[in-house]
């Protein structure tokens, strides 16, 4: 079983949308003052309905607005007017509008959708539209029996562009990033009994095989030799083999690599400090950082970026059992630090401690980790912004910029030294929780102890990697974040 997810075929055509024999044509627009001249022939085919709709103000082009019209006497059978809104960044607006267009076309059982942006888009704006289209067409159906009434979700997308030769590259780039998101979201949607540490490792092997990357998979024995007492403390409660996965992409000659690190807790029960039963099922998403890293590696390899990137995943499950760690236990991480585990539910930082220490062996130019690390980040920043913190102000700015470009905004939280007091331990060097106050920051300060000797940024994606409510352009479930942030960061560093 691979984990690429269903990907639509994407065709590129230039010319007049009125001539397209498509079941649905989506026209993506922002605040049209009047009907754009490029739609004159289509308007004529609809007997002027398009122009009248806009003149009457029935479609204003605001974000998330969708109006469904019948097609005309020739050309597309149905027309969806999709609002892009007036967000300052057109790429971000088109990514969302593209996802909404494809999602609505899928709901119509149209099977295929043609899409045109008015006025035309090229470059990164067109790329973002296509990424959005692939995301909106993506559904997780692997565990559903075929419906009695056969459905026809969108499996084919035709992008109407200004110049097919000029725009082909941007469309294919958008498709590559879309493939990364699909891979990440499939891993996220998979329940914990299927998306195990071994499955994450197999997914990394699959990516490596398809794109000729190098892959290394460590298990309990290898981690014992490396004295990863912190990671292994979490893994000692489960019979499943823990996995530390390294995926190496070489596109940048002998340059120092960027290292992406992901928290891969395939299910987080809390361990002996067990979580309440209510809503615990959402903790299958606790491997979203790992999904983000693997999805980004898929996209980076497809884009053939001229840069060296190592993806590291720390995968296990956090279980209560007779062999599990207990509150008060002290373990030693691979960098020598003694850790008092006062709450076994603060397990992500224990896994990342040894993976961040391991990252040093690559002599990295920079390390960025992503983790569903704290409930506190959801209280502080909600479900739109991920938390950003690090030991290097310039790298923090880079990640904030990358997130903005990807439509995955982050917000910096300070690794304020006063709060180090909260994670000092009476018996060991540090303890793994610092209480409720500044919970996201004390988690970041804990990681900082292990992210030593290189520029490092931590993304706390607990509020953004998945959604418990429908997001209009995307359904409930995994959002694929931060695949886009990782890709934008790496790409800006590429030669
Ligand atoms: N995986 C959770 C964090 C989380 C919470 C992710 C909500 C997504 C949604 C993490 O392992 C955890 O349990 N953190 C604890 C830390 C506490 C014990 C210091 C938390 O946030 O409550
Ligand atoms: Mn936990
Ligand atoms: Zn967790």
mmCIF file of C-alpha atoms and ligand atoms in Angstrom, residues 263 268 270 275 286 318 344-348, ligand 2:
data_model
loop_
_atom_site.group_PDB
_atom_site.id
_atom_site.type_symbol
_atom_site.label_atom_id
_atom_site.label_comp_id
_atom_site.label_asym_id
_atom_site.label_seq_id
_atom_site.Cartn_x
_atom_site.Cartn_y
_atom_site.Cartn_z
ATOM 1 C CA UNK A 263 6.632 14.774 15.336
ATOM 2 C CA UNK A 268 -1.401 9.998 21.654
ATOM 3 C CA UNK A 270 -1.381 10.597 26.987
ATOM 4 C CA UNK A 275 -6.216 11.933 28.348
ATOM 5 C CA UNK A 286 -0.625 13.722 16.415
ATOM 6 C CA UNK A 318 2.104 7.109 23.391
ATOM 7 C CA UNK A 344 3.747 11.439 30.233
ATOM 8 C CA UNK A 345 1.336 13.387 27.989
ATOM 9 C CA UNK A 346 4.117 15.860 27.164
ATOM 10 C CA UNK A 347 5.606 13.119 24.933
ATOM 11 C CA UNK A 348 6.172 15.007 21.685
HETATM 12 MN MN1 LIG B 2 0.481 14.251 24.604
#
